Tab-separated table of N, CA and C and ligand atoms in Angstrom:
chain	number	residue	atom	x	y	z
A	1	MET	N	80.844	-8.697	3.188
A	1	MET	CA	81.996	-8.778	2.297
A	1	MET	C	81.664	-9.664	1.086
A	2	LYS	N	82.044	-9.165	-0.113
A	2	LYS	CA	81.805	-9.955	-1.320
A	2	LYS	C	83.151	-10.301	-1.952
A	3	ILE	N	83.319	-11.566	-2.309
A	3	ILE	CA	84.596	-12.039	-2.843
A	3	ILE	C	84.430	-12.475	-4.299
A	4	GLY	N	85.297	-11.958	-5.175
A	4	GLY	CA	85.316	-12.405	-6.572
A	4	GLY	C	86.221	-13.620	-6.699
A	5	LEU	N	85.829	-14.551	-7.560
A	5	LEU	CA	86.654	-15.735	-7.827
A	5	LEU	C	86.908	-15.818	-9.326
A	6	ALA	N	88.144	-16.143	-9.704
A	6	ALA	CA	88.439	-16.339	-11.122
A	6	ALA	C	89.597	-17.312	-11.263
A	7	SER	N	89.563	-18.066	-12.343
A	7	SER	CA	90.673	-19.000	-12.612
A	7	SER	C	90.716	-19.307	-14.095
A	8	ASP	N	91.857	-19.836	-14.531
A	8	ASP	CA	91.917	-20.474	-15.851
A	8	ASP	C	91.595	-21.961	-15.644
A	9	HIS	N	91.824	-22.765	-16.679
A	9	HIS	CA	91.533	-24.206	-16.564
A	9	HIS	C	92.409	-24.882	-15.493
A	10	GLY	N	93.651	-24.415	-15.341
A	10	GLY	CA	94.581	-25.020	-14.381
A	10	GLY	C	94.172	-24.778	-12.932
A	11	GLY	N	93.380	-23.730	-12.707
A	11	GLY	CA	92.946	-23.412	-11.346
A	11	GLY	C	91.486	-23.715	-11.116
A	12	PHE	N	90.819	-24.246	-12.151
A	12	PHE	CA	89.359	-24.427	-12.078
A	12	PHE	C	88.914	-25.279	-10.885
A	13	GLU	N	89.554	-26.435	-10.729
A	13	GLU	CA	89.131	-27.347	-9.656
A	13	GLU	C	89.255	-26.680	-8.282
A	14	LEU	N	90.352	-25.977	-8.078
A	14	LEU	CA	90.550	-25.289	-6.793
A	14	LEU	C	89.520	-24.167	-6.635
A	15	LYS	N	89.222	-23.470	-7.727
A	15	LYS	CA	88.196	-22.413	-7.651
A	15	LYS	C	86.864	-22.992	-7.179
A	16	GLU	N	86.496	-24.147	-7.689
A	16	GLU	CA	85.226	-24.764	-7.281
A	16	GLU	C	85.260	-25.149	-5.798
A	17	THR	N	86.417	-25.651	-5.347
A	17	THR	CA	86.574	-25.996	-3.926
A	17	THR	C	86.384	-24.758	-3.066
A	18	ILE	N	87.028	-23.673	-3.462
A	18	ILE	CA	86.949	-22.431	-2.672
A	18	ILE	C	85.544	-21.830	-2.753
A	19	LYS	N	84.913	-21.976	-3.910
A	19	LYS	CA	83.532	-21.473	-4.053
A	19	LYS	C	82.609	-22.179	-3.048
A	20	ASN	N	82.693	-23.511	-2.982
A	20	ASN	CA	81.855	-24.270	-2.033
A	20	ASN	C	82.188	-23.895	-0.590
A	21	PHE	N	83.477	-23.742	-0.335
A	21	PHE	CA	83.936	-23.397	1.016
A	21	PHE	C	83.350	-22.049	1.453
A	22	LEU	N	83.420	-21.050	0.578
A	22	LEU	CA	82.901	-19.713	0.929
A	22	LEU	C	81.378	-19.736	1.023
A	23	ASN	N	80.736	-20.496	0.137
A	23	ASN	CA	79.274	-20.629	0.202
A	23	ASN	C	78.850	-21.205	1.555
A	24	GLU	N	79.558	-22.248	1.983
A	24	GLU	CA	79.236	-22.874	3.279
A	24	GLU	C	79.392	-21.904	4.439
A	25	LYS	N	80.329	-20.969	4.287
A	25	LYS	CA	80.554	-19.979	5.349
A	25	LYS	C	79.578	-18.808	5.247
A	26	GLY	N	78.754	-18.800	4.212
A	26	GLY	CA	77.780	-17.720	4.028
A	26	GLY	C	78.400	-16.452	3.463
A	27	ILE	N	79.585	-16.585	2.855
A	27	ILE	CA	80.242	-15.411	2.252
A	27	ILE	C	79.770	-15.295	0.807
A	28	GLU	N	79.345	-14.085	0.448
A	28	GLU	CA	78.829	-13.859	-0.898
A	28	GLU	C	79.986	-13.872	-1.903
A	29	ILE	N	79.783	-14.522	-3.026
A	29	ILE	CA	80.840	-14.571	-4.040
A	29	ILE	C	80.301	-14.176	-5.415
A	30	VAL	N	81.215	-13.716	-6.270
A	30	VAL	CA	80.903	-13.536	-7.688
A	30	VAL	C	81.914	-14.395	-8.433
A	31	ASP	N	81.401	-15.324	-9.246
A	31	ASP	CA	82.276	-16.230	-9.995
A	31	ASP	C	82.502	-15.659	-11.397
A	32	TYR	N	83.747	-15.250	-11.669
A	32	TYR	CA	84.078	-14.662	-12.969
A	32	TYR	C	84.594	-15.713	-13.961
A	33	GLY	N	84.416	-16.999	-13.657
A	33	GLY	CA	84.879	-18.043	-14.566
A	33	GLY	C	86.314	-18.449	-14.283
A	34	THR	N	86.814	-19.348	-15.026
A	34	THR	CA	86.262	-20.052	-16.148
A	34	THR	C	85.238	-21.093	-15.679
A	35	SER	N	84.484	-21.624	-16.634
A	35	SER	CA	83.362	-22.465	-16.225
A	35	SER	C	83.659	-23.956	-16.283
A	36	ASN	N	84.831	-24.344	-16.763
A	36	ASN	CA	85.203	-25.774	-16.726
A	36	ASN	C	86.715	-25.929	-16.806
A	37	GLY	N	87.155	-27.132	-16.456
A	37	GLY	CA	88.599	-27.378	-16.425
A	37	GLY	C	89.113	-28.057	-17.680
A	38	ASN	N	88.230	-28.282	-18.653
A	38	ASN	CA	88.637	-29.037	-19.852
A	38	ASN	C	89.101	-28.143	-20.992
A	39	GLU	N	88.512	-26.964	-21.060
A	39	GLU	CA	88.832	-26.063	-22.180
A	39	GLU	C	89.988	-25.153	-21.765
A	40	SER	N	91.031	-25.130	-22.587
A	40	SER	CA	92.198	-24.313	-22.289
A	40	SER	C	91.885	-22.834	-22.560
A	41	VAL	N	92.103	-22.002	-21.555
A	41	VAL	CA	91.830	-20.566	-21.681
A	41	VAL	C	93.073	-19.796	-21.227
A	42	ASP	N	93.069	-18.486	-21.434
A	42	ASP	CA	94.257	-17.685	-21.122
A	42	ASP	C	94.087	-16.958	-19.787
A	43	TYR	N	95.026	-17.207	-18.866
A	43	TYR	CA	94.884	-16.652	-17.510
A	43	TYR	C	94.802	-15.111	-17.448
A	44	PRO	N	95.445	-14.341	-18.375
A	44	PRO	CA	95.298	-12.869	-18.251
A	44	PRO	C	93.836	-12.418	-18.373
A	45	ASP	N	93.051	-13.133	-19.195
A	45	ASP	CA	91.637	-12.753	-19.372
A	45	ASP	C	90.864	-12.891	-18.055
A	46	TYR	N	91.222	-13.907	-17.281
A	46	TYR	CA	90.493	-14.142	-16.031
A	46	TYR	C	91.026	-13.268	-14.898
A	47	ALA	N	92.317	-12.951	-14.967
A	47	ALA	CA	92.863	-11.976	-14.010
A	47	ALA	C	92.120	-10.656	-14.205
A	48	LYS	N	91.964	-10.248	-15.465
A	48	LYS	CA	91.297	-8.980	-15.772
A	48	LYS	C	89.855	-8.945	-15.245
A	49	LYS	N	89.139	-10.037	-15.383
A	49	LYS	CA	87.747	-10.060	-14.902
A	49	LYS	C	87.697	-9.824	-13.384
A	50	ALA	N	88.582	-10.477	-12.647
A	50	ALA	CA	88.592	-10.308	-11.184
A	50	ALA	C	89.036	-8.897	-10.811
A	51	VAL	N	90.044	-8.395	-11.518
A	51	VAL	CA	90.550	-7.043	-11.255
A	51	VAL	C	89.441	-6.015	-11.491
A	52	LEU	N	88.740	-6.126	-12.608
A	52	LEU	CA	87.667	-5.158	-12.887
A	52	LEU	C	86.565	-5.252	-11.832
A	53	GLY	N	86.326	-6.442	-11.335
A	53	GLY	CA	85.349	-6.606	-10.242
A	53	GLY	C	85.727	-5.743	-9.057
A	54	ILE	N	87.006	-5.711	-8.730
A	54	ILE	CA	87.468	-4.886	-7.606
A	54	ILE	C	87.434	-3.411	-7.977
A	55	LEU	N	88.000	-3.081	-9.151
A	55	LEU	CA	88.107	-1.662	-9.527
A	55	LEU	C	86.735	-1.018	-9.735
A	56	LYS	N	85.735	-1.827	-10.104
A	56	LYS	CA	84.368	-1.295	-10.278
A	56	LYS	C	83.523	-1.493	-9.023
A	57	ASN	N	84.187	-1.894	-7.919
A	57	ASN	CA	83.509	-2.088	-6.621
A	57	ASN	C	82.372	-3.107	-6.641
A	58	GLU	N	82.461	-4.073	-7.556
A	58	GLU	CA	81.469	-5.163	-7.535
A	58	GLU	C	81.785	-6.115	-6.384
A	59	VAL	N	83.079	-6.253	-6.114
A	59	VAL	CA	83.524	-7.135	-5.017
A	59	VAL	C	84.562	-6.380	-4.191
A	60	ASP	N	84.757	-6.847	-2.943
A	60	ASP	CA	85.728	-6.180	-2.053
A	60	ASP	C	87.143	-6.714	-2.265
A	61	LYS	N	87.235	-8.010	-2.472
A	61	LYS	CA	88.524	-8.676	-2.663
A	61	LYS	C	88.305	-9.793	-3.668
A	62	ALA	N	89.410	-10.393	-4.122
A	62	ALA	CA	89.253	-11.515	-5.050
A	62	ALA	C	90.276	-12.602	-4.761
A	63	ILE	N	89.921	-13.800	-5.166
A	63	ILE	CA	90.819	-14.958	-5.065
A	63	ILE	C	90.939	-15.520	-6.477
A	64	ILE	N	92.187	-15.610	-6.958
A	64	ILE	CA	92.397	-16.006	-8.351
A	64	ILE	C	93.361	-17.200	-8.394
A	65	MET	N	93.171	-18.058	-9.376
A	65	MET	CA	93.963	-19.276	-9.440
A	65	MET	C	94.283	-19.649	-10.873
A	66	CYS	N	95.523	-20.087	-11.087
A	66	CYS	CA	95.864	-20.771	-12.333
A	66	CYS	C	96.648	-22.008	-11.917
A	67	GLY	N	97.368	-22.647	-12.821
A	67	GLY	CA	98.081	-23.870	-12.454
A	67	GLY	C	99.070	-23.644	-11.318
A	68	THR	N	99.901	-22.627	-11.490
A	68	THR	CA	100.901	-22.311	-10.456
A	68	THR	C	100.506	-21.103	-9.613
A	69	GLY	N	99.597	-20.297	-10.113
A	69	GLY	CA	99.258	-19.018	-9.470
A	69	GLY	C	100.167	-17.895	-9.953
A	70	ILE	N	101.206	-18.266	-10.710
A	70	ILE	CA	102.193	-17.257	-11.121
A	70	ILE	C	101.636	-16.356	-12.231
A	71	GLY	N	101.197	-16.969	-13.324
A	71	GLY	CA	100.741	-16.177	-14.477
A	71	GLY	C	99.581	-15.256	-14.127
A	72	ILE	N	98.633	-15.778	-13.364
A	72	ILE	CA	97.434	-14.982	-13.070
A	72	ILE	C	97.763	-13.854	-12.081
A	73	SER	N	98.734	-14.080	-11.175
A	73	SER	CA	99.102	-12.998	-10.242
A	73	SER	C	99.918	-11.931	-10.951
A	74	ILE	N	100.820	-12.343	-11.848
A	74	ILE	CA	101.587	-11.352	-12.631
A	74	ILE	C	100.612	-10.483	-13.424
A	75	SER	N	99.622	-11.121	-14.047
A	75	SER	CA	98.651	-10.376	-14.867
A	75	SER	C	97.873	-9.373	-14.017
A	76	ALA	N	97.389	-9.805	-12.877
A	76	ALA	CA	96.578	-8.921	-12.015
A	76	ALA	C	97.405	-7.733	-11.537
A	77	ASN	N	98.679	-7.969	-11.259
A	77	ASN	CA	99.520	-6.897	-10.718
A	77	ASN	C	99.906	-5.832	-11.743
A	78	LYS	N	99.507	-6.005	-13.002
A	78	LYS	CA	99.730	-4.961	-14.018
A	78	LYS	C	98.775	-3.789	-13.841
A	79	PHE	N	97.711	-3.997	-13.082
A	79	PHE	CA	96.682	-2.957	-12.944
A	79	PHE	C	96.950	-2.096	-11.712
A	80	PRO	N	96.895	-0.759	-11.871
A	80	PRO	CA	97.106	0.118	-10.717
A	80	PRO	C	96.073	-0.165	-9.622
A	81	GLY	N	96.534	-0.099	-8.388
A	81	GLY	CA	95.606	-0.291	-7.265
A	81	GLY	C	95.427	-1.748	-6.892
A	82	ILE	N	95.997	-2.634	-7.694
A	82	ILE	CA	95.864	-4.067	-7.406
A	82	ILE	C	97.143	-4.567	-6.748
A	83	ARG	N	96.954	-5.292	-5.665
A	83	ARG	CA	98.083	-5.944	-4.987
A	83	ARG	C	97.711	-7.414	-4.819
A	84	ALA	N	98.158	-8.202	-5.795
A	84	ALA	CA	97.851	-9.632	-5.787
A	84	ALA	C	99.016	-10.388	-5.163
A	85	ALA	N	98.739	-11.162	-4.124
A	85	ALA	CA	99.782	-11.915	-3.428
A	85	ALA	C	99.635	-13.401	-3.720
A	86	LEU	N	100.704	-13.975	-4.249
A	86	LEU	CA	100.728	-15.418	-4.494
A	86	LEU	C	101.146	-16.103	-3.192
A	87	CYS	N	100.230	-16.830	-2.590
A	87	CYS	CA	100.480	-17.412	-1.257
A	87	CYS	C	100.432	-18.925	-1.324
A	88	TRP	N	101.273	-19.538	-0.528
A	88	TRP	CA	101.334	-20.999	-0.519
A	88	TRP	C	101.274	-21.564	0.905
A	89	ASP	N	101.106	-20.695	1.894
A	89	ASP	CA	100.909	-21.166	3.274
A	89	ASP	C	100.212	-20.064	4.072
A	90	SER	N	99.872	-20.364	5.325
A	90	SER	CA	99.125	-19.399	6.131
A	90	SER	C	99.965	-18.170	6.457
A	91	TYR	N	101.267	-18.375	6.625
A	91	TYR	CA	102.123	-17.232	6.987
A	91	TYR	C	102.165	-16.195	5.863
A	92	THR	N	102.365	-16.657	4.626
A	92	THR	CA	102.400	-15.693	3.515
A	92	THR	C	101.028	-15.022	3.359
A	93	ALA	N	99.968	-15.784	3.589
A	93	ALA	CA	98.616	-15.214	3.488
A	93	ALA	C	98.421	-14.121	4.544
A	94	LYS	N	98.838	-14.423	5.764
A	94	LYS	CA	98.699	-13.455	6.875
A	94	LYS	C	99.518	-12.195	6.588
A	95	MET	N	100.784	-12.372	6.199
A	95	MET	CA	101.644	-11.210	5.985
A	95	MET	C	101.182	-10.372	4.787
A	96	SER	N	100.596	-11.023	3.792
A	96	SER	CA	100.125	-10.274	2.614
A	96	SER	C	98.991	-9.328	2.974
A	97	ARG	N	98.260	-9.635	4.031
A	97	ARG	CA	97.215	-8.726	4.520
A	97	ARG	C	97.812	-7.686	5.472
A	98	LEU	N	98.603	-8.142	6.441
A	98	LEU	CA	99.134	-7.231	7.465
A	98	LEU	C	100.043	-6.155	6.870
A	99	HIS	N	100.945	-6.547	5.986
A	99	HIS	CA	101.970	-5.614	5.490
A	99	HIS	C	101.709	-5.091	4.086
A	100	ASN	N	101.045	-5.884	3.240
A	100	ASN	CA	100.893	-5.481	1.831
A	100	ASN	C	99.472	-5.088	1.469
A	101	ASP	N	98.553	-5.215	2.390
A	101	ASP	CA	97.140	-4.932	2.112
A	101	ASP	C	96.706	-5.564	0.783
A	102	ALA	N	97.090	-6.819	0.588
A	102	ALA	CA	96.756	-7.512	-0.662
A	102	ALA	C	95.241	-7.538	-0.844
A	103	ASN	N	94.798	-7.076	-2.017
A	103	ASN	CA	93.354	-7.138	-2.283
A	103	ASN	C	92.999	-8.342	-3.156
A	104	ILE	N	94.043	-9.061	-3.581
A	104	ILE	CA	93.818	-10.314	-4.299
A	104	ILE	C	94.727	-11.386	-3.710
A	105	LEU	N	94.153	-12.549	-3.482
A	105	LEU	CA	94.918	-13.742	-3.089
A	105	LEU	C	95.032	-14.630	-4.322
A	106	ALA	N	96.267	-15.004	-4.672
A	106	ALA	CA	96.469	-15.927	-5.797
A	106	ALA	C	97.012	-17.245	-5.265
A	107	MET	N	96.551	-18.334	-5.858
A	107	MET	CA	97.045	-19.658	-5.459
A	107	MET	C	97.205	-20.533	-6.693
A	108	GLY	N	98.055	-21.538	-6.565
A	108	GLY	CA	98.288	-22.473	-7.662
A	108	GLY	C	97.459	-23.729	-7.490
A	109	GLY	N	96.541	-23.950	-8.415
A	109	GLY	CA	95.662	-25.122	-8.345
A	109	GLY	C	96.405	-26.439	-8.488
A	110	ARG	N	97.581	-26.394	-9.146
A	110	ARG	CA	98.358	-27.629	-9.314
A	110	ARG	C	99.438	-27.760	-8.241
A	111	ILE	N	99.439	-26.806	-7.291
A	111	ILE	CA	100.483	-26.777	-6.265
A	111	ILE	C	99.902	-27.104	-4.888
A	112	ILE	N	98.743	-26.493	-4.619
A	112	ILE	CA	98.192	-26.535	-3.263
A	112	ILE	C	96.981	-27.457	-3.197
A	113	GLY	N	96.952	-28.306	-2.197
A	113	GLY	CA	95.813	-29.204	-1.999
A	113	GLY	C	94.627	-28.450	-1.413
A	114	PRO	N	93.428	-29.045	-1.508
A	114	PRO	CA	92.209	-28.346	-1.087
A	114	PRO	C	92.190	-27.925	0.385
A	115	GLU	N	92.688	-28.763	1.274
A	115	GLU	CA	92.596	-28.421	2.704
A	115	GLU	C	93.525	-27.266	3.059
A	116	LEU	N	94.742	-27.304	2.501
A	116	LEU	CA	95.672	-26.193	2.735
A	116	LEU	C	95.114	-24.906	2.126
A	117	ALA	N	94.526	-25.022	0.947
A	117	ALA	CA	93.958	-23.835	0.289
A	117	ALA	C	92.864	-23.210	1.147
A	118	LYS	N	92.025	-24.023	1.765
A	118	LYS	CA	90.943	-23.495	2.615
A	118	LYS	C	91.534	-22.776	3.824
A	119	GLU	N	92.586	-23.360	4.398
A	119	GLU	CA	93.248	-22.729	5.552
A	119	GLU	C	93.849	-21.376	5.139
A	120	ILE	N	94.459	-21.345	3.955
A	120	ILE	CA	95.048	-20.098	3.446
A	120	ILE	C	93.960	-19.035	3.280
A	121	VAL	N	92.833	-19.441	2.699
A	121	VAL	CA	91.723	-18.503	2.478
A	121	VAL	C	91.197	-17.979	3.817
A	122	ASP	N	90.984	-18.876	4.761
A	122	ASP	CA	90.504	-18.481	6.092
A	122	ASP	C	91.440	-17.460	6.726
A	123	THR	N	92.726	-17.748	6.663
A	123	THR	CA	93.727	-16.851	7.259
A	123	THR	C	93.697	-15.512	6.546
A	124	TRP	N	93.712	-15.554	5.218
A	124	TRP	CA	93.779	-14.318	4.419
A	124	TRP	C	92.573	-13.407	4.705
A	125	LEU	N	91.415	-14.029	4.905
A	125	LEU	CA	90.203	-13.232	5.148
A	125	LEU	C	90.108	-12.718	6.584
A	126	SER	N	90.949	-13.243	7.468
A	126	SER	CA	90.768	-12.869	8.879
A	126	SER	C	91.730	-11.780	9.361
A	127	TYR	N	92.655	-11.330	8.530
A	127	TYR	CA	93.597	-10.288	8.954
A	127	TYR	C	93.342	-8.964	8.249
A	128	GLU	N	93.580	-7.879	8.992
A	128	GLU	CA	93.427	-6.535	8.432
A	128	GLU	C	94.797	-5.898	8.240
A	129	PHE	N	94.874	-4.951	7.349
A	129	PHE	CA	96.107	-4.210	7.069
A	129	PHE	C	96.546	-3.445	8.326
A	130	GLU	N	97.857	-3.483	8.613
A	130	GLU	CA	98.388	-2.782	9.793
A	130	GLU	C	98.571	-1.286	9.570
A	131	GLY	N	98.687	-0.856	8.327
A	131	GLY	CA	98.861	0.577	8.034
A	131	GLY	C	100.226	1.076	8.471
A	132	GLY	N	100.299	2.337	8.940
A	132	GLY	CA	101.558	2.916	9.417
A	132	GLY	C	102.608	2.940	8.319
A	133	ARG	N	103.824	2.473	8.631
A	133	ARG	CA	104.914	2.503	7.652
A	133	ARG	C	104.598	1.655	6.416
A	134	HIS	N	103.724	0.671	6.588
A	134	HIS	CA	103.370	-0.185	5.456
A	134	HIS	C	102.496	0.566	4.453
A	135	LYS	N	101.742	1.541	4.943
A	135	LYS	CA	100.896	2.349	4.053
A	135	LYS	C	101.802	3.159	3.111
A	136	ARG	N	102.854	3.759	3.685
A	136	ARG	CA	103.784	4.543	2.851
A	136	ARG	C	104.359	3.657	1.735
A	137	ARG	N	104.698	2.442	2.077
A	137	ARG	CA	105.325	1.534	1.113
A	137	ARG	C	104.349	1.095	0.025
A	138	ILE	N	103.130	0.769	0.413
A	138	ILE	CA	102.197	0.330	-0.644
A	138	ILE	C	101.802	1.513	-1.526
A	139	ASP	N	101.762	2.732	-0.947
A	139	ASP	CA	101.459	3.908	-1.777
A	139	ASP	C	102.531	4.098	-2.848
A	140	LYS	N	103.770	3.756	-2.503
A	140	LYS	CA	104.868	3.912	-3.467
A	140	LYS	C	104.763	2.952	-4.651
A	141	ILE	N	104.075	1.850	-4.477
A	141	ILE	CA	103.999	0.862	-5.571
A	141	ILE	C	103.425	1.533	-6.813
A	142	ASP	N	102.289	2.193	-6.656
A	142	ASP	CA	101.675	2.845	-7.816
A	142	ASP	C	102.316	4.180	-8.143
A	143	SER	N	102.736	4.945	-7.123
A	143	SER	CA	103.270	6.284	-7.424
A	143	SER	C	104.617	6.196	-8.134
A	144	LEU	N	105.466	5.248	-7.801
A	144	LEU	CA	106.754	5.124	-8.493
A	144	LEU	C	106.562	4.631	-9.927
A	145	ALA	N	105.610	3.761	-10.120
A	145	ALA	CA	105.336	3.272	-11.481
A	145	ALA	C	104.803	4.419	-12.344
A	146	LYS	N	103.899	5.226	-11.740
A	146	LYS	CA	103.319	6.374	-12.451
A	146	LYS	C	104.418	7.348	-12.844
A	147	GLU	N	105.344	7.617	-11.916
A	147	GLU	CA	106.475	8.519	-12.152
A	147	GLU	C	107.275	8.030	-13.364
A	148	TYR	N	107.519	6.723	-13.416
A	148	TYR	CA	108.270	6.130	-14.523
A	148	TYR	C	107.534	6.338	-15.842
A	149	TRP	N	106.250	5.987	-15.874
A	149	TRP	CA	105.497	6.057	-17.127
A	149	TRP	C	105.310	7.500	-17.586
A	150	ASN	N	105.233	8.450	-16.650
A	150	ASN	CA	105.080	9.861	-17.032
A	150	ASN	C	106.368	10.426	-17.605
A	151	ASN	N	107.509	9.814	-17.266
A	151	ASN	CA	108.783	10.355	-17.701
A	151	ASN	C	109.320	9.756	-18.974
A	152	ILE	N	108.779	8.640	-19.427
A	152	ILE	CA	109.248	8.095	-20.709
A	152	ILE	C	108.230	8.430	-21.796
A	153	LYS	N	108.639	9.288	-22.667
A	153	LYS	CA	107.750	9.688	-23.769
A	153	LYS	C	108.572	9.798	-25.031
B	201	RB5	C1	98.259	-23.368	-18.058
B	201	RB5	O1	98.665	-24.610	-18.537
B	201	RB5	C2	99.284	-22.829	-17.077
B	201	RB5	O2	100.382	-22.347	-17.772
B	201	RB5	C3	98.674	-21.737	-16.208
B	201	RB5	O3	97.585	-22.268	-15.517
B	201	RB5	C4	99.579	-21.124	-15.159
B	201	RB5	O4	100.184	-22.105	-14.371
B	201	RB5	C5	100.523	-20.108	-15.624
B	201	RB5	O5	101.229	-19.432	-14.857
C-alpha cells in the first residue's frame, strides 16, 4: 500500500509527524508537500496534488492536513471519485472506512495532537469498506452530482 501525504503550512508539522510514523511502520509514502511550515500556501493546491496522486494511481489512499482540516477536505471533495473524511477521533476514522469507503483522511494540524493523530491514522488504515447498502450510497455521491451538472446548461 502506498499513501500520499499533503498539507498546507497549517498542517505541515502534523504531516511530518505522520510521515515519520508511516516510515517507521514500513509503509511507502509519496510526499506532495508543502515543504515547510513558514511559507503561507493555499490548501486547494495541495488537496489537488493528493487527489491527482489517487486518480492517477500513484498512491492508493492519501492523508491531507491543513490548520483545521476543513479547507483541504472541502477542496478534495470537489473531485469525482474522491471521498475525503475529516476525522478527529478513532470512531470517525473507523466509520469513514466501513461506511463511506473514504479514500482520503483529512485532519486538522492545529486541532489534533500528534499521538491522537497517529491513533487515527492506524485505525483508518486498518478497516476495509463494508460494501452492501453502503456501496449504493457512495455510488450516488458522484452519480447525483453528474445528473445535476448534465441538466443545467
Ligand atoms: C491557513 O491559515 C488556514 O486557513 C488553513 O490551514 C485551514 O485551516 C483552512 O481550512
